Structure formats: C-alpha cells, structure tokens
Amino acid sequence: MAETIIKIDLNQSPHENENIHNRWHPDIPMAKMVKPGDDFILECHDWTGGQIENNDCADDVRDVDLTQVHFLTGPVGVEGAEPGDLLVVDILDIGTFEESQWGFNGFFSKQNGGGFLTEHFPEAQKSIWDFNGMFTKSRHIPNVEFAGLIHPGLIGCLPSKEMLDEWNTREKELYDTEPDRVPGLANLPYAETAHMGRLTGEAKAKAAAEGARTVPPREHGGNCDIKDLSRGSQVYFPVYVKDAGLSVGDLHFSQGDGEITFCGAIEMAGWIHLRVNIIKGGMEKYGIKNPIFKPSPIAPKYDDYLIFEGISVDEKGKQHYLDVHVAYRQACLNAIEYLKKFGYTGAQAYALLGCAPVQGHISGVVDVPNACATLWLPTDIFDFDIKPGMDGPQHSVAGSTDVPLSKDKKGAAE
C-alpha cells in the first residue's frame, strides 16, 4: 500500500497546513521529497478550501473569496530533477473521502468571477451532487445520473523566477488594457490571502507579493481542467526548478469539456495516488514547452450522443472571424435551449453541461468567416429519450426543483 505523504483535515483551514499553498512561486519550499520511481498518495482539499457547504443555499457561492484559491497539496520535490528535464507523472488512482461523498457545481456572480455564460446567468447558483460509488446524481437536476471520471483540475510544477516574471508581466499588460472590466481580464498577485506553504517571515512576504495566482493554465501545467487526466493517465511536465516541485489540487468527480460554468465541474475533496519518474533533458529532446499527456484508458462508456453545432456568430448576430470561443458558446447555448424544451430550467441545463461528461470539439477553423465548434451530449445519462421526434418532446421534467440562486447583495456594482 502506497504511503500517504501529505494528509489534510477537512475540519481545518488549509491556511493552517504547511504542506498546502495557493500561489505559484519558485521559493516555496518542498513539502516532501521523493525519488524517481516512487509512488505516493496526496490528500487534497476542494479548490475553495471548504468554503462551499452541502445545502440548498447559494449564498456561499455568491460570497466565496476567490482571492484564496486554489488550495494545492505540495510541492513534492523529486530528487535529481533539474530544469530542462521532463517529470513523468502517472496517475495510478484517485478517489473520494469516505466521510465526504458529495460535490458541488456553481455559477459565480458576474460581480465575483463570472463564467463562460455569465451574461446569461449573471447571479450565483449552486447544485449539489451525491456520489454512489462511480455514479452521481443531483437533487437539483432531476432525471439524470452518470458515471464520473475523477481527475485533478490542477496539477503542475513550480515555475522558475524568470518564468514567474514573464507570467506577471504579460498578464499585467493584458489587465491594463481594461482594468475596470467585470469580470477582470486577469488575476494579478494578491499578497493578503496568499498561503505560501512553509515560507515564513520576510521571505514569505516577498514571495506572496510576487506569487502568481493559480487561476489559469500556463506553460508548467496548472489549471488546465482536462477531464481525461484520470486513472491510468501519464503526464509529461516541463521542469523549471531544481527538484521540480509538483503540486496538485482542484479535484473533480466529473466535468464537461470546457468546464463552462467556471466553478464548473463537480468539485470535491479527495486523494490522488501518483508515481513519478524523470526524463533527463526531455524538454529539448522532444521540443516540449507545455505538458503533454496520455489520456486515461478508463472512461465512462457513452457512445450515443446528440451533437450541437455553434458558429462564430454571437447572440446579437455579430459576425466574428474564426472565433472558436464564440462558436463553442453558441453550441452550449443551443444545447441549453434544446434541454429547456424538456422542462429543464436554463440553470439546470447549464449546470448539467458543466458537470456531465460532454465532449467539446473544434470542428472547423478554416472556412472563413465561421469557425465551427460542437458540443457532444451523451443521451444515456438521461432516464428518458431526448432525441428529436415527429411528435415533439415526449417527456417533461418535473418543474418542482431548480438550481438554488442567491441574488447579488444590495449595492453590488452593475
């Protein structure tokens, strides 16, 4: 049995655990050291560090402090890893805690993070999902059950000082183009809520002021939200600092491609079993500057889909040039409108697309002016037939439930 080298207490604030951090910085000390070939287990808080509760009120999603996230377990140092190497990480297993058999999905208020469809769903909403072995269903979204593909939304290695400076410079330049935008264009360093692992004193204060926020994916990996990084996956991470500094968190029970609700998968606390190895000089040997991976051989077997197309013409009819972001948004909106015909609310349909194992594809990027993106919705997750027929929708979802909503507090910015 592999050793659990970092443990957490779900009843304790992650700020009290020196083996947890919520910023990227090369000076964060290694929490544990392992050797190439070792396998080990890491325990992880949910990405908010326990800010969201299992109830029918979305106030906690509305009021969540996003400056604290994500809480990551690590860094784990790998003996012998040097800049320019590739760190080979095998995801051997991943699971839930026996005492925490539930997860959550949410839409953040536009005033506090927003999301992919924030103009259509501007206020905070939350759905709770209960786990039953490999399956999940929600009391807030009826007539649906599906198998989860548990994966880490966030995993990567520490950046070098040069890389950190590059991140902060380019993201600040983007932020400055529209500093008053809501939601913001980037999340800049914010020392007040930074948790820097084992750093203390002046070193901690300096690193907290510089540390990169964990929100986006970057060259080192990070918050990529790739649902296929599950049991049996193998990931090759570029190494930028001595000992690599591998950290992981933001575990998801299930997620649709794109994580479109932003708090967008079924978020959970849990554990992950990893094995590490090193390819010396692997970055140059293989021309790698971003991680590459082999997907999990284990996936929910859904092979009947309804596929919704979207093109790069937005909701107002404006033409965009080969814009896959607009095209995928339209595919999602088309799927939501379709599901509403069966009795789902728009919020239920939106949450479902963020949680269920839907596939997203870039289907065309050469036929000017329209990019084409597609959303693949598995039909077997429903307990009724959702395919079109001559007689119209033959099932209506009971309208007695919805995804709980919390209105913005009075006085919030428009």
CSV table of C-alpha atoms in Angstrom, one decimal:
chain,number,residue,atom,x,y,z
A,1,MET,CA,0.0,0.0,0.0
A,2,ALA,CA,1.4,3.4,-1.0
A,3,GLU,CA,2.2,5.8,1.8
A,4,THR,CA,0.1,9.0,2.2
A,5,ILE,CA,2.8,11.5,2.4
A,6,ILE,CA,0.6,14.6,2.8
A,7,LYS,CA,-2.6,14.4,4.8
A,8,ILE,CA,-5.3,17.1,5.3
A,9,ASP,CA,-8.0,17.6,7.8
A,10,LEU,CA,-11.3,18.7,6.3
A,11,ASN,CA,-12.3,20.4,9.5
A,12,GLN,CA,-9.1,22.5,9.5
A,13,SER,CA,-8.4,25.6,7.4
A,14,PRO,CA,-5.9,24.9,4.6
A,15,HIS,CA,-4.1,28.1,5.8
A,16,GLU,CA,-3.1,26.1,8.9
A,17,ASN,CA,-1.4,23.3,6.9
A,18,GLU,CA,2.2,24.0,5.9
A,19,ASN,CA,2.0,21.4,3.1
A,20,ILE,CA,-0.6,23.4,1.2
A,21,HIS,CA,-0.1,26.5,-0.9
A,22,ASN,CA,-2.3,28.8,-3.1
A,23,ARG,CA,0.2,30.7,-5.2
A,24,TRP,CA,3.0,29.7,-7.7
A,25,HIS,CA,6.5,30.8,-6.7
A,26,PRO,CA,9.9,29.2,-7.1
A,27,ASP,CA,10.8,29.9,-3.4
A,28,ILE,CA,8.1,27.8,-1.9
A,29,PRO,CA,9.9,25.0,-0.1
A,30,MET,CA,9.3,21.4,-1.0
A,31,ALA,CA,6.8,19.9,1.4
A,32,LYS,CA,8.0,16.4,0.9
A,33,MET,CA,10.8,14.7,-1.1
A,34,VAL,CA,10.5,11.5,-3.2
A,35,LYS,CA,12.8,9.6,-5.5
A,36,PRO,CA,12.2,8.6,-9.2
A,37,GLY,CA,10.1,5.5,-9.3
A,38,ASP,CA,8.3,6.3,-6.0
A,39,ASP,CA,4.6,6.2,-5.8
A,40,PHE,CA,2.7,8.0,-3.1
A,41,ILE,CA,-0.7,9.4,-2.1
A,42,LEU,CA,-1.6,13.1,-1.6
A,43,GLU,CA,-4.8,14.3,0.0
A,44,CYS,CA,-6.5,17.4,-1.3
A,45,HIS,CA,-9.0,20.0,-0.2
A,46,ASP,CA,-11.6,21.1,-2.6
A,47,TRP,CA,-10.3,24.0,-4.6
A,48,THR,CA,-12.1,26.6,-2.3
A,49,GLY,CA,-10.7,25.1,0.9
A,50,GLY,CA,-14.1,24.2,2.3
A,51,GLN,CA,-15.9,27.5,1.6
A,52,ILE,CA,-18.9,25.7,0.0
A,53,GLU,CA,-21.4,23.7,2.0
A,54,ASN,CA,-23.7,20.8,1.2
A,55,ASN,CA,-27.0,22.7,1.4
A,56,ASP,CA,-29.7,24.3,-0.7
A,57,CYS,CA,-28.5,27.9,-0.5
A,58,ALA,CA,-26.1,29.6,-2.9
A,59,ASP,CA,-25.0,32.4,-0.6
A,60,ASP,CA,-21.6,30.7,-0.2
A,61,VAL,CA,-21.1,30.6,-3.9
A,62,ARG,CA,-22.1,34.3,-4.2
A,63,ASP,CA,-19.8,35.3,-1.3
A,64,VAL,CA,-16.8,32.9,-2.0
A,65,ASP,CA,-13.4,34.6,-1.6
A,66,LEU,CA,-11.8,33.8,-4.9
A,67,THR,CA,-8.5,35.5,-3.9
A,68,GLN,CA,-7.8,32.4,-1.8
A,69,VAL,CA,-8.0,29.8,-4.5
A,70,HIS,CA,-6.8,27.3,-5.5
A,71,PHE,CA,-5.5,25.3,-2.5
A,72,LEU,CA,-2.8,22.9,-3.7
A,73,THR,CA,-1.1,20.0,-2.0
A,74,GLY,CA,2.6,20.1,-2.3
A,75,PRO,CA,5.1,21.0,-3.6
A,76,VAL,CA,6.6,17.5,-3.8
A,77,GLY,CA,10.2,17.5,-4.7
A,78,VAL,CA,11.7,14.7,-6.9
A,79,GLU,CA,15.4,14.0,-6.3
A,80,GLY,CA,17.5,14.6,-9.3
A,81,ALA,CA,15.0,16.7,-11.3
A,82,GLU,CA,16.6,19.7,-12.9
A,83,PRO,CA,15.5,22.5,-15.2
A,84,GLY,CA,15.1,21.1,-18.8
A,85,ASP,CA,14.0,17.7,-17.6
A,86,LEU,CA,10.6,16.2,-18.1
A,87,LEU,CA,8.8,15.0,-15.0
A,88,VAL,CA,6.8,11.9,-15.8
A,89,VAL,CA,3.7,11.6,-13.6
A,90,ASP,CA,1.5,8.5,-13.6
A,91,ILE,CA,-2.0,8.9,-12.1
A,92,LEU,CA,-2.4,5.5,-10.6
A,93,ASP,CA,-5.7,6.1,-8.8
A,94,ILE,CA,-7.9,8.9,-7.5
A,95,GLY,CA,-10.9,8.9,-5.2
A,96,THR,CA,-13.2,10.5,-2.7
A,97,PHE,CA,-13.1,10.5,1.1
A,98,GLU,CA,-15.5,8.1,2.8
A,99,GLU,CA,-16.7,11.0,5.0
A,100,SER,CA,-17.3,13.4,2.1
A,101,GLN,CA,-19.4,11.6,-0.6
A,102,TRP,CA,-20.6,14.8,-2.3
A,103,GLY,CA,-19.5,17.6,-4.5
A,104,PHE,CA,-20.7,20.9,-5.8
A,105,ASN,CA,-21.1,22.9,-9.0
A,106,GLY,CA,-21.7,26.6,-9.1
A,107,PHE,CA,-22.2,29.7,-11.2
A,108,PHE,CA,-20.3,32.7,-9.8
A,109,SER,CA,-21.9,36.1,-9.7
A,110,LYS,CA,-20.8,38.2,-12.6
A,111,GLN,CA,-19.5,40.6,-9.9
A,112,ASN,CA,-17.4,37.9,-8.4
A,113,GLY,CA,-15.7,35.8,-11.1
A,114,GLY,CA,-18.5,35.2,-13.6
A,115,GLY,CA,-18.3,32.3,-16.0
A,116,PHE,CA,-18.4,31.3,-19.7
A,117,LEU,CA,-22.1,32.3,-20.0
A,118,THR,CA,-22.1,35.0,-17.3
A,119,GLU,CA,-24.2,37.4,-19.4
A,120,HIS,CA,-27.0,34.8,-19.5
A,121,PHE,CA,-26.5,33.6,-15.9
A,122,PRO,CA,-25.2,36.7,-14.0
A,123,GLU,CA,-26.1,35.7,-10.4
A,124,ALA,CA,-24.8,32.9,-8.1
A,125,GLN,CA,-26.3,29.5,-8.3
A,126,LYS,CA,-25.3,26.1,-6.9
A,127,SER,CA,-26.1,22.4,-7.4
A,128,ILE,CA,-25.1,19.6,-5.1
A,129,TRP,CA,-24.2,16.2,-6.4
A,130,ASP,CA,-24.2,13.0,-4.3
A,131,PHE,CA,-21.8,10.2,-5.0
A,132,ASN,CA,-22.8,6.5,-5.1
A,133,GLY,CA,-19.6,4.6,-6.0
A,134,MET,CA,-18.7,5.6,-9.5
A,135,PHE,CA,-22.1,7.3,-10.2
A,136,THR,CA,-23.5,10.7,-9.3
A,137,LYS,CA,-26.9,12.5,-9.4
A,138,SER,CA,-28.2,15.8,-8.0
A,139,ARG,CA,-31.3,16.6,-6.1
A,140,HIS,CA,-31.3,19.9,-8.0
A,141,ILE,CA,-31.4,18.4,-11.5
A,142,PRO,CA,-33.8,15.5,-11.9
A,143,ASN,CA,-33.9,12.6,-14.3
A,144,VAL,CA,-30.1,12.4,-14.8
A,145,GLU,CA,-27.4,10.1,-13.5
A,146,PHE,CA,-23.9,9.4,-14.9
A,147,ALA,CA,-20.6,7.8,-14.2
A,148,GLY,CA,-17.8,10.1,-13.0
A,149,LEU,CA,-14.3,10.4,-14.5
A,150,ILE,CA,-12.5,11.7,-11.4
A,151,HIS,CA,-9.5,13.9,-12.3
A,152,PRO,CA,-7.3,16.7,-10.9
A,153,GLY,CA,-8.3,20.0,-12.5
A,154,LEU,CA,-5.0,21.5,-11.5
A,155,ILE,CA,-1.6,19.8,-11.5
A,156,GLY,CA,1.8,21.2,-12.4
A,157,CYS,CA,5.4,22.1,-11.3
A,158,LEU,CA,6.8,25.3,-9.8
A,159,PRO,CA,7.9,28.0,-12.2
A,160,SER,CA,11.4,29.5,-12.4
A,161,LYS,CA,11.9,33.1,-11.3
A,162,GLU,CA,12.3,34.1,-14.9
A,163,MET,CA,9.1,32.3,-15.9
A,164,LEU,CA,7.2,33.8,-13.0
A,165,ASP,CA,8.3,37.3,-14.0
A,166,GLU,CA,7.2,36.6,-17.6
A,167,TRP,CA,3.7,35.5,-16.4
A,168,ASN,CA,3.2,38.5,-14.2
A,169,THR,CA,4.4,40.9,-16.9
A,170,ARG,CA,2.3,39.7,-19.7
A,171,GLU,CA,-0.8,39.3,-17.5
A,172,LYS,CA,-0.4,42.8,-16.1
A,173,GLU,CA,-0.2,44.1,-19.7
A,174,LEU,CA,-3.4,42.4,-20.6
A,175,TYR,CA,-5.1,43.6,-17.4
A,176,ASP,CA,-4.1,47.2,-18.0
A,177,THR,CA,-5.9,47.2,-21.4
A,178,GLU,CA,-9.2,47.2,-19.5
A,179,PRO,CA,-8.6,47.5,-15.7
A,180,ASP,CA,-12.2,48.1,-14.8
A,181,ARG,CA,-13.6,45.2,-16.6
A,182,VAL,CA,-16.0,42.9,-14.7
A,183,PRO,CA,-15.1,40.1,-14.6
A,184,GLY,CA,-11.4,41.1,-14.8
A,185,LEU,CA,-9.1,40.1,-17.7
A,186,ALA,CA,-6.6,38.5,-15.4
A,187,ASN,CA,-6.0,37.8,-11.7
A,188,LEU,CA,-2.9,39.7,-10.5
A,189,PRO,CA,-0.7,38.8,-7.5
A,190,TYR,CA,-2.5,39.5,-4.2
A,191,ALA,CA,-0.5,39.0,-1.0
A,192,GLU,CA,-3.2,39.4,1.6
A,193,THR,CA,-4.7,35.9,1.2
A,194,ALA,CA,-1.6,34.2,-0.1
A,195,HIS,CA,-0.6,30.9,1.6
A,196,MET,CA,3.0,30.1,0.8
A,197,GLY,CA,3.4,26.7,2.3
A,198,ARG,CA,6.4,26.5,4.6
A,199,LEU,CA,7.7,30.0,3.8
A,200,THR,CA,7.8,32.4,6.8
A,201,GLY,CA,8.9,36.0,7.7
A,202,GLU,CA,10.3,38.4,5.1
A,203,ALA,CA,10.7,35.6,2.5
A,204,LYS,CA,7.1,34.8,2.7
A,205,ALA,CA,6.0,38.4,2.4
A,206,LYS,CA,8.2,38.9,-0.6
A,207,ALA,CA,7.0,35.7,-2.4
A,208,ALA,CA,3.4,36.5,-1.5
A,209,ALA,CA,3.6,39.8,-3.2
A,210,GLU,CA,5.0,38.2,-6.4
A,211,GLY,CA,3.3,34.8,-6.4
A,212,ALA,CA,1.2,34.0,-9.5
A,213,ARG,CA,-2.4,33.3,-8.9
A,214,THR,CA,-3.5,29.7,-9.7
A,215,VAL,CA,-6.5,30.5,-11.9
A,216,PRO,CA,-5.2,29.9,-15.5
A,217,PRO,CA,-3.2,27.1,-17.2
A,218,ARG,CA,0.3,28.1,-18.1
A,219,GLU,CA,3.5,26.6,-19.5
A,220,HIS,CA,4.0,24.4,-16.4
A,221,GLY,CA,0.6,22.9,-16.5
A,222,GLY,CA,-1.6,24.4,-13.8
A,223,ASN,CA,-5.3,24.8,-14.0
A,224,CYS,CA,-5.9,23.0,-17.3
A,225,ASP,CA,-9.1,21.3,-16.3
A,226,ILE,CA,-8.6,18.3,-18.7
A,227,LYS,CA,-11.2,15.7,-17.8
A,228,ASP,CA,-9.2,12.8,-19.3
A,229,LEU,CA,-6.4,13.1,-16.8
A,230,SER,CA,-7.8,10.3,-14.7
A,231,ARG,CA,-6.7,6.8,-13.6
A,232,GLY,CA,-4.1,5.5,-15.9
A,233,SER,CA,-3.1,8.8,-17.4
A,234,GLN,CA,0.6,9.7,-17.9
A,235,VAL,CA,1.6,13.3,-17.9
A,236,TYR,CA,5.0,14.8,-19.0
A,237,PHE,CA,5.6,18.1,-17.2
A,238,PRO,CA,8.4,20.5,-18.1
A,239,VAL,CA,10.7,21.1,-15.2
A,240,TYR,CA,11.7,24.7,-14.5
A,241,VAL,CA,13.3,24.5,-11.0
A,242,LYS,CA,15.5,22.1,-9.1
A,243,ASP,CA,13.5,19.1,-7.7
A,244,ALA,CA,10.6,20.1,-10.0
A,245,GLY,CA,8.1,21.0,-7.2
A,246,LEU,CA,4.9,19.0,-8.2
A,247,SER,CA,1.6,20.3,-6.8
A,248,VAL,CA,-1.9,19.1,-7.3
A,249,GLY,CA,-5.5,20.0,-6.3
A,250,ASP,CA,-8.9,21.1,-7.6
A,251,LEU,CA,-10.2,17.5,-7.8
A,252,HIS,CA,-13.3,16.9,-9.9
A,253,PHE,CA,-15.7,14.0,-9.7
A,254,SER,CA,-16.9,14.7,-13.3
A,255,GLN,CA,-16.7,17.6,-15.8
A,256,GLY,CA,-17.8,18.5,-19.3
A,257,ASP,CA,-15.2,19.7,-21.8
A,258,GLY,CA,-14.5,23.4,-21.2
A,259,GLU,CA,-15.7,23.5,-17.6
A,260,ILE,CA,-18.1,26.1,-18.8
A,261,THR,CA,-19.6,27.1,-15.5
A,262,PHE,CA,-16.1,28.1,-14.2
A,263,CYS,CA,-17.0,26.6,-10.8
A,264,GLY,CA,-17.6,24.3,-13.5
A,265,ALA,CA,-17.1,20.6,-12.6
A,266,ILE,CA,-18.4,18.6,-9.7
A,267,GLU,CA,-15.8,20.0,-7.3
A,268,MET,CA,-14.7,17.7,-4.4
A,269,ALA,CA,-12.1,16.9,-1.8
A,270,GLY,CA,-10.3,13.7,-2.1
A,271,TRP,CA,-7.0,11.9,-2.7
A,272,ILE,CA,-4.7,11.0,-5.6
A,273,HIS,CA,-2.1,8.2,-6.0
A,274,LEU,CA,0.8,9.2,-8.2
A,275,ARG,CA,4.1,7.8,-9.4
A,276,VAL,CA,7.0,10.0,-10.7
A,277,ASN,CA,10.0,9.5,-12.9
A,278,ILE,CA,12.4,11.8,-14.8
A,279,ILE,CA,13.5,12.0,-18.5
A,280,LYS,CA,16.8,13.9,-18.3
A,281,GLY,CA,16.9,16.8,-20.8
A,282,GLY,CA,13.5,15.8,-22.0
A,283,MET,CA,12.3,19.3,-22.9
A,284,GLU,CA,15.0,19.8,-25.6
A,285,LYS,CA,14.9,16.1,-26.7
A,286,TYR,CA,11.2,16.3,-27.5
A,287,GLY,CA,10.7,20.1,-28.2
A,288,ILE,CA,8.3,20.4,-25.3
A,289,LYS,CA,7.4,23.7,-23.6
A,290,ASN,CA,3.9,22.8,-22.4
A,291,PRO,CA,2.8,19.5,-20.8
A,292,ILE,CA,1.8,16.6,-23.0
A,293,PHE,CA,-0.2,13.5,-21.7
A,294,LYS,CA,-1.6,10.2,-22.5
A,295,PRO,CA,-5.3,10.0,-21.6
A,296,SER,CA,-6.9,7.6,-19.2
A,297,PRO,CA,-7.8,4.1,-20.6
A,298,ILE,CA,-10.8,4.2,-18.3
A,299,ALA,CA,-13.7,6.4,-19.3
A,300,PRO,CA,-17.5,6.3,-18.9
A,301,LYS,CA,-18.8,4.3,-21.9
A,302,TYR,CA,-21.3,6.6,-23.6
A,303,ASP,CA,-21.4,6.1,-27.3
A,304,ASP,CA,-24.7,7.7,-28.3
A,305,TYR,CA,-24.7,11.5,-28.5
A,306,LEU,CA,-26.7,14.4,-29.6
A,307,ILE,CA,-24.2,16.9,-31.2
A,308,PHE,CA,-24.9,20.6,-31.1
A,309,GLU,CA,-23.1,22.9,-33.5
A,310,GLY,CA,-22.1,26.5,-32.9
A,311,ILE,CA,-20.6,29.0,-35.3
A,312,SER,CA,-18.7,32.3,-34.7
A,313,VAL,CA,-21.8,34.5,-34.9
A,314,ASP,CA,-22.7,35.8,-31.4
A,315,GLU,CA,-26.1,36.1,-29.7
A,316,LYS,CA,-26.6,39.6,-31.2
A,317,GLY,CA,-25.9,38.4,-34.7
A,318,LYS,CA,-22.5,39.9,-34.9
A,319,GLN,CA,-20.1,38.1,-37.2
A,320,HIS,CA,-16.7,37.1,-35.8
A,321,TYR,CA,-13.7,35.8,-37.7
A,322,LEU,CA,-13.0,32.1,-37.0
A,323,ASP,CA,-13.6,32.7,-33.3
A,324,VAL,CA,-13.8,29.3,-31.6
A,325,HIS,CA,-14.7,30.9,-28.2
A,326,VAL,CA,-17.8,32.4,-29.7
A,327,ALA,CA,-18.6,29.2,-31.6
A,328,TYR,CA,-18.4,27.0,-28.6
A,329,ARG,CA,-20.5,29.4,-26.6
A,330,GLN,CA,-23.2,29.2,-29.3
A,331,ALA,CA,-23.0,25.4,-29.2
A,332,CYS,CA,-23.6,25.4,-25.4
A,333,LEU,CA,-26.4,27.9,-25.7
A,334,ASN,CA,-28.1,25.8,-28.4
A,335,ALA,CA,-27.9,22.7,-26.2
A,336,ILE,CA,-29.4,24.7,-23.3
A,337,GLU,CA,-32.3,25.9,-25.4
A,338,TYR,CA,-32.9,22.3,-26.5
A,339,LEU,CA,-33.0,20.9,-23.0
A,340,LYS,CA,-35.4,23.6,-21.9
A,341,LYS,CA,-37.9,22.1,-24.3
A,342,PHE,CA,-38.0,19.0,-22.0
A,343,GLY,CA,-38.8,21.1,-18.9
A,344,TYR,CA,-35.3,21.8,-17.5
A,345,THR,CA,-34.7,25.4,-16.5
A,346,GLY,CA,-31.8,27.2,-18.2
A,347,ALA,CA,-29.8,27.0,-15.0
A,348,GLN,CA,-30.3,23.2,-14.7
A,349,ALA,CA,-29.2,22.7,-18.3
A,350,TYR,CA,-26.2,25.0,-17.9
A,351,ALA,CA,-25.1,23.1,-14.7
A,352,LEU,CA,-25.5,19.8,-16.4
A,353,LEU,CA,-23.3,20.8,-19.3
A,354,GLY,CA,-20.6,21.8,-16.8
A,355,CYS,CA,-20.8,18.5,-14.8
A,356,ALA,CA,-21.7,15.7,-17.2
A,357,PRO,CA,-19.1,14.0,-19.5
A,358,VAL,CA,-19.9,16.1,-22.5
A,359,GLN,CA,-17.3,16.4,-25.2
A,360,GLY,CA,-16.3,19.7,-26.8
A,361,HIS,CA,-14.6,19.7,-30.3
A,362,ILE,CA,-13.2,22.4,-32.5
A,363,SER,CA,-14.7,21.1,-35.8
A,364,GLY,CA,-13.6,23.7,-38.3
A,365,VAL,CA,-11.2,26.7,-38.3
A,366,VAL,CA,-10.5,27.2,-42.0
A,367,ASP,CA,-13.9,28.1,-43.6
A,368,VAL,CA,-13.9,31.9,-43.3
A,369,PRO,CA,-15.5,33.6,-41.7
A,370,ASN,CA,-17.1,31.0,-39.4
A,371,ALA,CA,-15.3,28.7,-37.0
A,372,CYS,CA,-17.5,25.7,-36.1
A,373,ALA,CA,-17.4,24.1,-32.6
A,374,THR,CA,-19.5,21.2,-31.4
A,375,LEU,CA,-20.8,20.0,-28.1
A,376,TRP,CA,-21.5,16.3,-27.7
A,377,LEU,CA,-24.2,15.5,-25.2
A,378,PRO,CA,-24.4,11.8,-24.1
A,379,THR,CA,-28.0,10.7,-24.3
A,380,ASP,CA,-27.6,7.7,-22.0
A,381,ILE,CA,-27.3,9.9,-18.9
A,382,PHE,CA,-31.0,10.7,-19.1
A,383,ASP,CA,-33.7,8.4,-17.9
A,384,PHE,CA,-35.9,9.4,-20.9
A,385,ASP,CA,-35.4,9.8,-24.6
A,386,ILE,CA,-34.1,13.2,-25.6
A,387,LYS,CA,-33.7,12.7,-29.3
A,388,PRO,CA,-36.0,14.7,-31.6
A,389,GLY,CA,-39.1,13.0,-32.9
A,390,MET,CA,-42.1,13.8,-35.1
A,391,ASP,CA,-44.4,14.3,-32.1
A,392,GLY,CA,-42.1,16.7,-30.3
A,393,PRO,CA,-40.6,16.3,-26.8
A,394,GLN,CA,-42.4,13.4,-25.1
A,395,HIS,CA,-41.2,13.9,-21.6
A,396,SER,CA,-41.4,17.0,-19.3
A,397,VAL,CA,-39.1,17.2,-16.4
A,398,ALA,CA,-40.9,18.0,-13.1
A,399,GLY,CA,-40.7,21.7,-12.5
A,400,SER,CA,-40.7,21.5,-8.7
A,401,THR,CA,-36.9,21.8,-8.4
A,402,ASP,CA,-34.3,24.2,-9.7
A,403,VAL,CA,-30.7,25.1,-9.0
A,404,PRO,CA,-30.7,27.4,-5.9
A,405,LEU,CA,-30.0,31.0,-6.7
A,406,SER,CA,-28.7,33.8,-4.4
A,407,LYS,CA,-29.3,37.3,-5.6
A,408,ASP,CA,-26.4,39.8,-5.6
A,409,LYS,CA,-26.2,41.8,-2.4
A,410,LYS,CA,-27.9,45.2,-2.5
A,411,GLY,CA,-25.4,47.8,-3.6
A,412,ALA,CA,-23.3,45.4,-5.8
A,413,ALA,CA,-21.9,47.1,-8.9
A,414,GLU,CA,-23.9,46.9,-12.0
